[in-house]
XYZ file of C-alpha atoms in Angstrom:
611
model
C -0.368 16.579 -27.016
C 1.550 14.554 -24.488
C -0.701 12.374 -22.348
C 0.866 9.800 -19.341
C -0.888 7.129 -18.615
C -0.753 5.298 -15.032
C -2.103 2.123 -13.188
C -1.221 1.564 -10.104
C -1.750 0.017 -6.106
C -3.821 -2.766 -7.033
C -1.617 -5.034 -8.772
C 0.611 -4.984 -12.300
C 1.675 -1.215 -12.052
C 2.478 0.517 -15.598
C 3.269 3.577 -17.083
C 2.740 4.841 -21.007
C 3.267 7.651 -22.728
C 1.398 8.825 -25.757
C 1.982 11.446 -28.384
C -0.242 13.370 -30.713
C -2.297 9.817 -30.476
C 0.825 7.359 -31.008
C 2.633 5.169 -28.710
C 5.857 6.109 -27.333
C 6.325 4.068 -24.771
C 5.270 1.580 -22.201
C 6.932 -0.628 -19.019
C 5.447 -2.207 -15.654
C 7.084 -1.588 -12.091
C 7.803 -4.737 -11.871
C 10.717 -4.669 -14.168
C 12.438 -2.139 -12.512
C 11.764 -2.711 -9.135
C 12.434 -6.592 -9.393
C 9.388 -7.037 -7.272
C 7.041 -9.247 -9.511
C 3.256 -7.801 -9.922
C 4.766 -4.691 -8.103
C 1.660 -2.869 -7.517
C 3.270 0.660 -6.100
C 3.230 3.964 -7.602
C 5.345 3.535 -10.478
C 8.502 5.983 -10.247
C 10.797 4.348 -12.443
C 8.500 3.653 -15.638
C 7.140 6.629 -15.374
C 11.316 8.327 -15.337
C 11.686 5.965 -18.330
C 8.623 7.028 -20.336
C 9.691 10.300 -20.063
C 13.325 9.393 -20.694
C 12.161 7.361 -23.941
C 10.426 10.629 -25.053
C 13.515 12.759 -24.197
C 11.167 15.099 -22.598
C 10.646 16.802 -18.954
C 7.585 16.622 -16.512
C 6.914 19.409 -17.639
C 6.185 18.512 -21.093
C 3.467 16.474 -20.550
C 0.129 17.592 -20.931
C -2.071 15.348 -19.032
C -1.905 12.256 -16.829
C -4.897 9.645 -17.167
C -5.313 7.748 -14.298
C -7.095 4.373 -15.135
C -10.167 4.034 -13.031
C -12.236 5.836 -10.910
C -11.639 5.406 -6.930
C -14.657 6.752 -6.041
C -17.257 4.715 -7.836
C -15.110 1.732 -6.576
C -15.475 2.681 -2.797
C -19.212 2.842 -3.655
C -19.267 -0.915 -4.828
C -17.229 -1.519 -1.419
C -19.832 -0.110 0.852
C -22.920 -1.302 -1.331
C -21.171 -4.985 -1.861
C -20.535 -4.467 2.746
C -24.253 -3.537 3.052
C -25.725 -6.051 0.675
C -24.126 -8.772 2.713
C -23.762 -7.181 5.855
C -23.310 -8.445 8.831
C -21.458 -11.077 6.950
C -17.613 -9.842 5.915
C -17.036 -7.828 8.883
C -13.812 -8.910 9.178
C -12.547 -8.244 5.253
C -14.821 -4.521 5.729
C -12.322 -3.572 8.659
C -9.662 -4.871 7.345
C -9.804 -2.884 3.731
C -11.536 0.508 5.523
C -7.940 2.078 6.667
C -6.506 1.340 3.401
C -9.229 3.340 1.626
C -9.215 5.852 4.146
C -5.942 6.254 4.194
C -5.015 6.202 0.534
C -7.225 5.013 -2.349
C -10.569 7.321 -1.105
C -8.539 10.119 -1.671
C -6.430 9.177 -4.728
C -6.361 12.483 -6.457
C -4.368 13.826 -3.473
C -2.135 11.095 -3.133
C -1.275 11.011 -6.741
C -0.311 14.551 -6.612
C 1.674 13.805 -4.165
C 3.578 11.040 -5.714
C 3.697 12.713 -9.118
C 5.564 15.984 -7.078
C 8.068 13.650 -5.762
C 8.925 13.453 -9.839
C 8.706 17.058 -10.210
C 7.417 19.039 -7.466
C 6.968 22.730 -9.514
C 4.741 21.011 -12.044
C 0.936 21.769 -11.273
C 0.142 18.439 -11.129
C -3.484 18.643 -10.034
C -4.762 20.463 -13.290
C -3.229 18.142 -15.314
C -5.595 14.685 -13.339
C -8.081 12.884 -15.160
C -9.231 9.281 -14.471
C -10.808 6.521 -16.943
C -12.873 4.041 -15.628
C -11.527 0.572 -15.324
C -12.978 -1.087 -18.542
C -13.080 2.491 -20.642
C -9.044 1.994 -20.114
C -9.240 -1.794 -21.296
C -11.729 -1.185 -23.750
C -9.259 1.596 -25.126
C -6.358 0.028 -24.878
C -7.977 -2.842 -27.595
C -9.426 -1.059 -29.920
C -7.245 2.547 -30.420
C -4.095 0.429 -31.062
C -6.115 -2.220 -33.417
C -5.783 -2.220 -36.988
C -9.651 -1.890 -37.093
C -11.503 0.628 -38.331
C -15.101 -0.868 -37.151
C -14.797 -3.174 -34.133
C -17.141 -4.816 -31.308
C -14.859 -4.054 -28.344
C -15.162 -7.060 -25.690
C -12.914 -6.330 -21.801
C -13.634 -9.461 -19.199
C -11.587 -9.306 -15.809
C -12.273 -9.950 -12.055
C -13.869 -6.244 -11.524
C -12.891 -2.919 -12.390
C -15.133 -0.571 -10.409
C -18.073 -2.128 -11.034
C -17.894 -3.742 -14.219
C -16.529 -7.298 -14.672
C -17.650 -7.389 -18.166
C -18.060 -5.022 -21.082
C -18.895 -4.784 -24.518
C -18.111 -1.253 -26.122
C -18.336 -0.631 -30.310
C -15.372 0.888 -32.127
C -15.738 3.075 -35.333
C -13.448 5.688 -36.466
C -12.058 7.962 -33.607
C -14.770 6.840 -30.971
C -15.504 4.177 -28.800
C -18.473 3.723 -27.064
C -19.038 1.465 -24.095
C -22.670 0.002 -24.725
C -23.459 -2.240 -21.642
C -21.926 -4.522 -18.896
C -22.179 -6.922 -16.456
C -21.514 -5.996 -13.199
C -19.971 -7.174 -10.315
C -20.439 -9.910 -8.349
C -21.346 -11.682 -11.590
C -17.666 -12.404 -13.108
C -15.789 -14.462 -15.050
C -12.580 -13.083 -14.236
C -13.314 -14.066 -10.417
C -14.896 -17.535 -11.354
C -11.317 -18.880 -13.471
C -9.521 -17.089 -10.082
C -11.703 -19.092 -7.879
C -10.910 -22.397 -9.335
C -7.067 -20.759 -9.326
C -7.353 -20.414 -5.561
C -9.333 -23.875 -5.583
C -6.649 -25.400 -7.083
C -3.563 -24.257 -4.689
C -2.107 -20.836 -7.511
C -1.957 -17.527 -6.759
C -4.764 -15.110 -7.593
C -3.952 -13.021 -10.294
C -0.789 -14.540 -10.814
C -1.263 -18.385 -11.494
C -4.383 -18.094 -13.664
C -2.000 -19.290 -16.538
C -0.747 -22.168 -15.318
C -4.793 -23.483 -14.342
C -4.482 -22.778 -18.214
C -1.877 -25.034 -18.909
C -2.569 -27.870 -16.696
C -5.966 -28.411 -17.908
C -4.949 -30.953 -21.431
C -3.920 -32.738 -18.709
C -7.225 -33.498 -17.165
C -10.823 -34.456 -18.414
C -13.697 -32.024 -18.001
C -15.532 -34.351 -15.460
C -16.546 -31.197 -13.654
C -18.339 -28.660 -16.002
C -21.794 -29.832 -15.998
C -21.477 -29.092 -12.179
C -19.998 -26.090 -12.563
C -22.541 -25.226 -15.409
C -25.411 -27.059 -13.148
C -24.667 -24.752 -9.552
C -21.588 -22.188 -9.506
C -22.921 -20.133 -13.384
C -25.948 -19.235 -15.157
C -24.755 -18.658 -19.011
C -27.172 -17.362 -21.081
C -27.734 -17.533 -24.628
C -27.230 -13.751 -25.088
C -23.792 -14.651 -23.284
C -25.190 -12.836 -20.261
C -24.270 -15.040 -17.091
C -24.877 -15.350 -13.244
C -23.547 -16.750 -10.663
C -24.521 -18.365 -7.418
C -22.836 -16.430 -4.708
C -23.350 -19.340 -2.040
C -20.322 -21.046 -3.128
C -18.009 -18.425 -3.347
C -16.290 -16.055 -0.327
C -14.759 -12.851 -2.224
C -17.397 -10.489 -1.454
C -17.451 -11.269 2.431
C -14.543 -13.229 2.974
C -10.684 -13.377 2.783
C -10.602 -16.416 0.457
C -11.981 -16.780 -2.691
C -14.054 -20.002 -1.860
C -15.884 -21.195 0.913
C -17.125 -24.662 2.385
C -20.265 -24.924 0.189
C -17.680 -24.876 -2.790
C -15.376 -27.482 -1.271
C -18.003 -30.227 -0.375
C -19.365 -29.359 -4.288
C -15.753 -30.651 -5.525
C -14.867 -32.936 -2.963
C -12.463 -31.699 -0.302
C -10.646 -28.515 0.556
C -8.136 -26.114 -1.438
C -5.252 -27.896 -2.718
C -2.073 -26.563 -0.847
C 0.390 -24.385 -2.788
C 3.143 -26.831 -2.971
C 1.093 -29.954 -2.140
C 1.508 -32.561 -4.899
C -1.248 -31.930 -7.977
C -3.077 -35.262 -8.339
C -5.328 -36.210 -11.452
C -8.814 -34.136 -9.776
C -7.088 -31.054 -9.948
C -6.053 -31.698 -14.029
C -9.803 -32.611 -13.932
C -11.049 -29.341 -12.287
C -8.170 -26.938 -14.479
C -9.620 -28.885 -17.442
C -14.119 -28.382 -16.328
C -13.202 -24.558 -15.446
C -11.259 -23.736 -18.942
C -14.397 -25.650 -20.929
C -16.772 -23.187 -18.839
C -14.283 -19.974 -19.717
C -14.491 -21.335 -23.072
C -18.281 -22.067 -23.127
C -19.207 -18.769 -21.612
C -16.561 -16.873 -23.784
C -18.105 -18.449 -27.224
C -22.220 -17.381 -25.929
C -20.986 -13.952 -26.039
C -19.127 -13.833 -28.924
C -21.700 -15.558 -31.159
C -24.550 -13.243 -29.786
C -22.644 -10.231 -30.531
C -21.624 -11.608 -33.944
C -25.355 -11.905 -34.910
C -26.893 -8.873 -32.977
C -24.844 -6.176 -34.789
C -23.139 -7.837 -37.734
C -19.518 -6.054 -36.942
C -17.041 -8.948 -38.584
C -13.727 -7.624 -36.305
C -13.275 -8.358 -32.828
C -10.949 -6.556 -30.212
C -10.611 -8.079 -26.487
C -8.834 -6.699 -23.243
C -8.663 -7.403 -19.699
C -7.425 -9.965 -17.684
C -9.534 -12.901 -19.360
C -8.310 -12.286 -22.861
C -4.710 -13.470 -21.491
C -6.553 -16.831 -21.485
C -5.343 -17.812 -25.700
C -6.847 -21.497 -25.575
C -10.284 -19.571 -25.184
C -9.085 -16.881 -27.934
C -7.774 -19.694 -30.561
C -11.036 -21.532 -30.200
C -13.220 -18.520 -30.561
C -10.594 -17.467 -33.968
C -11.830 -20.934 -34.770
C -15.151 -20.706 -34.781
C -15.940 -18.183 -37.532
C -17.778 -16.109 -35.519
C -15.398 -12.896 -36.764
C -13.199 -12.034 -39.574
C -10.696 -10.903 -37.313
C -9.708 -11.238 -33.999
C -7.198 -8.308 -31.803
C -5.803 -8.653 -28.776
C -4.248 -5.834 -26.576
C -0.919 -7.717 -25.471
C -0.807 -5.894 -22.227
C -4.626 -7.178 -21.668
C -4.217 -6.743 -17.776
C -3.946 -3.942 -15.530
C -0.669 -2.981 -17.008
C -2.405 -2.689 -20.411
C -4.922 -0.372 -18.271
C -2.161 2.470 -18.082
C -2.063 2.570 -21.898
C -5.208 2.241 -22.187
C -6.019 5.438 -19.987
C -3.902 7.729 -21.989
C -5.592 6.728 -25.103
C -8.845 6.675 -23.625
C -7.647 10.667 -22.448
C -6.404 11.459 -26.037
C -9.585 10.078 -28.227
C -12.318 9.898 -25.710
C -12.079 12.664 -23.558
C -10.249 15.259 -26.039
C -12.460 13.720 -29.453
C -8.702 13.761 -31.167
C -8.462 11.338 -34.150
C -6.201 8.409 -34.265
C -3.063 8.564 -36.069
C -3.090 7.174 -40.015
C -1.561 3.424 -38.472
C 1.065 1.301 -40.128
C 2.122 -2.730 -39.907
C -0.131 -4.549 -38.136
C -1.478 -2.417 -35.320
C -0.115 0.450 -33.136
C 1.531 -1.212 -30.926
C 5.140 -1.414 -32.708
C 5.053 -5.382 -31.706
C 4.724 -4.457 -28.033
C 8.210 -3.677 -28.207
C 8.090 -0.390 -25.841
C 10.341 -0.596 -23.137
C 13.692 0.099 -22.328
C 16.885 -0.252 -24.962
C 20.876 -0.082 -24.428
C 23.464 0.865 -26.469
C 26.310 -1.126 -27.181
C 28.167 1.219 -24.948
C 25.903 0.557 -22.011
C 25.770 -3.264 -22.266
C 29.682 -3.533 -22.134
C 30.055 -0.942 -19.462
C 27.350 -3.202 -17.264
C 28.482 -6.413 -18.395
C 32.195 -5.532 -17.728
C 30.979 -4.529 -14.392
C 29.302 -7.295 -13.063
C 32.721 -9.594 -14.101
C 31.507 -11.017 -17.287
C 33.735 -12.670 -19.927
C 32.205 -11.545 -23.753
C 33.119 -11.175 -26.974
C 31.551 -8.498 -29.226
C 30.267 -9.482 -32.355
C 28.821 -7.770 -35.249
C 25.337 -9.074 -36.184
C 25.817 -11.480 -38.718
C 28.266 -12.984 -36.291
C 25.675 -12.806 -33.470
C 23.226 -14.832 -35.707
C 25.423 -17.316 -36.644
C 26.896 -18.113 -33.280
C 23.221 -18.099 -31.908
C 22.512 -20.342 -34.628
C 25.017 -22.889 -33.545
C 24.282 -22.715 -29.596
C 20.686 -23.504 -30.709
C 21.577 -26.353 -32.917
C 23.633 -27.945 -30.357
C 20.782 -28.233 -28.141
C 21.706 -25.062 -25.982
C 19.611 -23.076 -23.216
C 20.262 -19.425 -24.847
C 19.430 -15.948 -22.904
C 18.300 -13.559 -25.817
C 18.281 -9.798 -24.536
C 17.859 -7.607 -27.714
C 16.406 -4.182 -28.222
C 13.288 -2.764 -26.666
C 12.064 -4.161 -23.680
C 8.480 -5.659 -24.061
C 5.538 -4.584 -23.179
C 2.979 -7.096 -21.365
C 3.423 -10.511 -19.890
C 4.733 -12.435 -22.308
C 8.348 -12.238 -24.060
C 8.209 -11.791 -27.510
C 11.857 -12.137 -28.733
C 13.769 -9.196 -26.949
C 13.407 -10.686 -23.470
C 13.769 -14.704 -24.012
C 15.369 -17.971 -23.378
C 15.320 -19.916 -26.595
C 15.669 -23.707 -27.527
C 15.325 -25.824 -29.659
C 12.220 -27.197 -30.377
C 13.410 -30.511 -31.860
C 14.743 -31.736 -28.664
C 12.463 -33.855 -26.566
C 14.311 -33.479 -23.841
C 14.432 -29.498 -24.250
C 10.681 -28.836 -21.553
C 12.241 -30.674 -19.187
C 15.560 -29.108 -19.080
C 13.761 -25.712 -19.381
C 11.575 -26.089 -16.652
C 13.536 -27.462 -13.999
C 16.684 -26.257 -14.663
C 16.082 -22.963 -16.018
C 12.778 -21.679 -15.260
C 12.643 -23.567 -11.433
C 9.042 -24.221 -12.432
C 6.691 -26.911 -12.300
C 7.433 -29.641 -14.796
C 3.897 -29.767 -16.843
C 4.083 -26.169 -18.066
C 4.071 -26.055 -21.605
C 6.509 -23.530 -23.776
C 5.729 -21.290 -26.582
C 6.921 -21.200 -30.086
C 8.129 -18.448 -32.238
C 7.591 -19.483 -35.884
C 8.052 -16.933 -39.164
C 5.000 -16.035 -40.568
C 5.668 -16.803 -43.494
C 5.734 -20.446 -42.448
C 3.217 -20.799 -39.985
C 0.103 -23.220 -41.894
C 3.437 -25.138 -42.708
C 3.591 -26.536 -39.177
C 0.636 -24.682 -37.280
C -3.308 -24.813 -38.091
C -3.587 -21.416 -37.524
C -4.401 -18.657 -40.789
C -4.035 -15.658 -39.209
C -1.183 -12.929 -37.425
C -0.437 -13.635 -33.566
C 2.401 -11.591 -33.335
C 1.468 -11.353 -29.307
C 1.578 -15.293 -28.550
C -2.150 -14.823 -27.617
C -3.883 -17.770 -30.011
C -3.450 -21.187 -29.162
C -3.792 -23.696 -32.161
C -2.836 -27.255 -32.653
C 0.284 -28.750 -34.844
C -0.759 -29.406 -38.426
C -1.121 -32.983 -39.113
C 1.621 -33.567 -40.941
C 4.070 -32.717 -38.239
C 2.281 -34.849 -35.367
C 4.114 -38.238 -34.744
C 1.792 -41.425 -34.072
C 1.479 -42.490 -31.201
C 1.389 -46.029 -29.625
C -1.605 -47.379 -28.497
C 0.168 -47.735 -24.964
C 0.771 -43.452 -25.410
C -2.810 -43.145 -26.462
C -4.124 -44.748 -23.232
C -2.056 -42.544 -20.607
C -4.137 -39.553 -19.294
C -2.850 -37.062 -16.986
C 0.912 -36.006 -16.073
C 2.128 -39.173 -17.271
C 1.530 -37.554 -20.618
C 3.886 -35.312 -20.435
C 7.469 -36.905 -21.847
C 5.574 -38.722 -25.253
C 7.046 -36.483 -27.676
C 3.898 -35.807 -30.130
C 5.487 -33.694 -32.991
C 8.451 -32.812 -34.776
C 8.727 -30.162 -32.362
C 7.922 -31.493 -29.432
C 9.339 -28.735 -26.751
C 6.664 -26.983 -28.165
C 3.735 -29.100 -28.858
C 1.284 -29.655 -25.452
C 0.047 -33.641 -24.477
C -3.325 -32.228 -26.802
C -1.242 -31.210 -29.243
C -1.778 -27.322 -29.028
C 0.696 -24.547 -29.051
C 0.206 -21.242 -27.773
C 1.916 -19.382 -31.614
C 4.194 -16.179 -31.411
C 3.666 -15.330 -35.267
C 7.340 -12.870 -35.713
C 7.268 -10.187 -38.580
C 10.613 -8.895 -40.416
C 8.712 -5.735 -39.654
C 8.319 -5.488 -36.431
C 11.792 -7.672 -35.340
C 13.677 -7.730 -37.876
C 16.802 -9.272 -35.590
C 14.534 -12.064 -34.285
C 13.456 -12.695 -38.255
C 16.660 -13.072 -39.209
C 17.995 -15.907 -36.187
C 14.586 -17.518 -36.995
C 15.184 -17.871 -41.086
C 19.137 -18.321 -40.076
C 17.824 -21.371 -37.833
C 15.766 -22.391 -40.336
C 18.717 -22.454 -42.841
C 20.301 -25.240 -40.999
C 17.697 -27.418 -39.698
C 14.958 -26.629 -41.925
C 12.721 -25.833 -38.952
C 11.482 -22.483 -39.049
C 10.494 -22.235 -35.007
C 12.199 -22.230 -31.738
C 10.917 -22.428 -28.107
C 11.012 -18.977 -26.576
C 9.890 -18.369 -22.999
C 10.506 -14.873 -21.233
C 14.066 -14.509 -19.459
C 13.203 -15.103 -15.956
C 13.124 -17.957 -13.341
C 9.779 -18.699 -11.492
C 8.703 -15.710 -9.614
C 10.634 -13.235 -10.981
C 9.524 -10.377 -13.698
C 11.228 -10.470 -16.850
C 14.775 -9.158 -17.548
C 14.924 -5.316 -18.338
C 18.357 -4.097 -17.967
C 22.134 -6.153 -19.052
C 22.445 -6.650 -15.381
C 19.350 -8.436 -14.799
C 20.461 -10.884 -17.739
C 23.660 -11.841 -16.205
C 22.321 -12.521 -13.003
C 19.685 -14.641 -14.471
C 22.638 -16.573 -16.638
C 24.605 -16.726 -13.883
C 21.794 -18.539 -11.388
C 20.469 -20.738 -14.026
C 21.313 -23.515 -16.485
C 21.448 -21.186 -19.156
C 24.673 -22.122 -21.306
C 24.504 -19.030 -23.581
C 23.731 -15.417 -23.038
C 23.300 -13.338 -26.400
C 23.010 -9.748 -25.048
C 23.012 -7.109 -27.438
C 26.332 -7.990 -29.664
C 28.280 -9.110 -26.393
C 27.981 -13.110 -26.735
C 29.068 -14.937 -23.235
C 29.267 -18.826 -23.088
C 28.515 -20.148 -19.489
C 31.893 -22.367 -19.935
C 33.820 -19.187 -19.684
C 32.780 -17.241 -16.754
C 33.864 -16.989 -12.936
C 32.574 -20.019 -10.949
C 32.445 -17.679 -8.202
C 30.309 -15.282 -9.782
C 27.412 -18.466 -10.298
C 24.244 -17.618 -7.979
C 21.687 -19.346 -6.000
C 18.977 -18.283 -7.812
C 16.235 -21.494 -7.440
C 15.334 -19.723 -4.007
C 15.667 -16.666 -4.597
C 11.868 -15.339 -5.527
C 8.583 -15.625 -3.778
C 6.788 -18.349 -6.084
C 4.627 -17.393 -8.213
């Protein structure tokens, strides 16, 4: 059975395709369209699923849509009513949308699926998930768990903001929730808003600013925005917040509470808002750990599986790994609303059809998230040659070698190598690597690279074979979804002048041995990389290794600040060509920056909407 998954026209579009229960394939809008978080029906990864499969329309069986339209129109009206006459404005404002569109969902997905193929009886072949079903699915079928508790947290799905559902065997069943307004998806977005990022885009960097800042603010935040209960239940105070009436996440009660108005989105960030990235994260954290260690004792399950948008948030994930509270901890990698389109056809194939889940192998079912799009040899020369780019074709060991020595002579290098992933993060296929020894390696990365603000930390890929060598970590995070600090050993004293600096004038003391990679608290969010699962990326690793004796390197997806990640050979160029990048590795075509048309260089800082 052939089941197509499909999120879409809220944010983070996706397509997958499943197969008698296993994954075929899986890709976001976004990387196709070029238009980051492209939340439109989406066409092309739905051509390329099908593509991937080598199949027709026709083949497939069912599509799963990944929530339920209906029941969210009724939290709409009931959220209007409960406040009513209060959000007036936002009612009117998101009435002809639903009206229009999203009320009537089923028809307009017919209608978008016939512009695919317009003789396939589309309508027979609709079913829809609810939100947090489709999360919840999307942890635990793919999970290398045969018994799991089953824990989705997001802003709000239809009505659910929170879930916990129990995995064992072929079924999953969604036990209780917490319900919208109550959320801790929309609390961290809040203090996103608060803090002058984009909602549902620049909950991440809130993430990474807070080492920078002191948690002055929780016990307020604890004391008048949230109620967290011991059972990990939690409420919170509606008063300070304007999402359910308003067109902005906060109001004025919430600004006089923290002591002025919303930061502006390119206004400078001073040390308060380090302070209020670094009170919100404890609170995620706090709030995060409740549930976890009442679940832990109420049913005794020892594996853990977590989706939605709030599992994307690894600081909270490494600490709860920490804390004993589970054997084992999974995380979907496409945890958002991308992950939801997976997560509907599975939900389709085991929950609504009772099939049983495929015998798995490796670590999970995910095949390393590596899901998307591929080109031939053929194909990368044919594109390369066509956008004017000077290569040389190499044969792999070559390609590892030369890699090798762009990365040990302190070289920006564009990595584009097999299937496209799946989910937010790169996870060697779609990369920039560096090397992590330089202390001068962030900065270059994120200014002249990436055209992103300077106090965003980068990730490192490390073997896993060598990763309580240099990371206090014990366990596989193949999905750079735990965050865990550099072992002892490798940290480098610091002065007691270093010691006493707090805020962004932390940020150029190189801590480590790696220091590209090690954050001002000495954290890293860890891409653990299996000779299973990348066998290519392995090899560059151990090859890097070889000659440094450092088995990590900095790896941060192939993009520049507000645009998605690289899918095609084209993409890459452009991207090399607009950037400081001095290498581009694509396939076995290897192109130094040195040898390439100055007219063919791009103005890429300004290109994108930030993000």
């Amino acid at each position: 059975m052939r089941i197509l998954g499909i999120s879409a026209f809220y944010h983070d579009s996706a397509a997958a395709l499943v197969e008698d229960g296993r994954i075929i394939s899986a890709a976001q809008e976004e990387r196709f369209t070029r238009k980051k978080h492209d939340d439109d029906f989406p066409h092309h990864a739905i051509s390329y699923c099908l593509t991937e499969a080598g199949i027709s329309a026709a083949d497939i069986d069912h599509v799963v849509f990944y929530e339920k339209p209906f029941i969210k129109f009724e939290r709409l009206i009931e959220t209007y009513l409960m406040f009513a006459p209060r959000g007036f404005t936002s009612f009117l404002k998101a009435m002809p949308l639903w009206l229009k569109e999203k009320l009537f969902l089923k028809r307009l997905m017919v209608e978008k699926l016939g512009e695919i193929a317009e003789d396939v009886d589309w309508r027979s072949k609709l079913l829809f998930a609810e939100h947090h079903q489709s999360h919840a699915a999307s942890a635990y079928y793919p999970s290398p768990f045969d018994e799991a508790l089953v824990l989705t947290m997001d802003g709000v799905g239809e009505w659910a903001t929170t879930s916990l559902g129990v995995g064992r065997g072929d079924s999953l069943t969604i036990e209780r929730e917490i319900r919208f307004p109550h959320s801790l998806g929309l609390l961290y977005s809040a203090f996103t808003y608060y803090t002058g990022f984009k909602v549902n885009s620049g909950e991440y960097k809130v993430m990474g600013l807070a080492p920078y800042g002191r948690p002055t603010f929780t016990q307020t935040i604890l004391d008048n925005i949230i109620d967290i209960r011991e059972d990990g239940s939690f409420k919170l105070d509606l008063s300070y917040f304007d999402f359910c009436t308003g067109l902005t996440m906060t109001n004025s009660r919430f600004d006089r509470l923290f002591g002025g108005p919303p930061r502006g989105p390119e206004e400078l960030l001073t040390q308060h808002h380090m302070d209020l990235a670094a009170s919100i994260q404890e609170v995620t954290e706090i709030a995060v750990m409740c549930m976890a260690t009442a679940l832990a004792k109420e049913t005794g399950i020892k594996n853990l599986c977590l989706a939605g948008g709030v599992a994307l948030n690894c600081v909270a994930n490494g600490k709860l790994q920490r804390s004993g509270q589970f054997d084992r901890i999974w995380v979907q990698p496409a945890a958002g609303d991308a992950g939801g389109a997976l997560g509907a056809a599975l939900a389709g194939y085991h929950d609504h059809f009772g099939l049983a889940r495929p015998a798995r192998e490796g670590l999970d079912a995910m095949v390393g998230s590596y899901l998307g799009p591929s080109f031939s040899p053929e194909q990368i020369e044919t594109e390369l040659t066509a956008a004017g780019a000077v290569f040389t074709a190499l044969s792999d060991s070559e390609v590892i070698a030369r890699t090798t020595d762009a990365l040990t002579e302190g070289k920006a290098v564009g990595w584009m190598q097999g299937r496209m992933e799946f989910g937010p993060r790169a996870l060697g296929n779609r990369s920039i690597l560096g090397d992590p020894r330089s202390p001068t390696m962030q900065k270059l990365l994120n200014l002249k690279v990436k055209y992103r603000e300077s106090f965003r930390p980068f990730a490192p890929s490390v073997l896993r074979e060598d990763l309580e060598d240099w990371f206090e970590l014990d366990c596989d995070s193949p999905y750079m979804l735990m965050v865990a600090d550099v072992v002892e050993k490798r940290r480098r004293q610091m002065t007691p002048e270093e010691e006493a600096l707090f805020g962004i004038d932390k940020l150029n003391v190189a801590r480590s041995e790696i220091p590209a990679v090690t954050h001002v608290d000495f954290s890293a969010r860890i891409q653990t990389v299996h000779q299973e699962t990348n066998p290519q990326y392995h090899a560059l690793l151990s090859a890097f290794k070889a000659a440094t004796g450092c088995p990590v390197l900095v790896n941060t997806s192939f993009n520049v600040r507000g645009e998605p990640i690289v899918c095609t050979p084209s993409d890459a160029f452009r991207c090399f060509m607009g950037t400081d990048i001095e290498v581009l590795v694509c396939g076995n075509a290897f192109l130094s920056k040195d040898d390439q048309d100055p007219a063919l260089k791009q103005d890429y800082k300004d290109r994108f909407e930030l993000d």
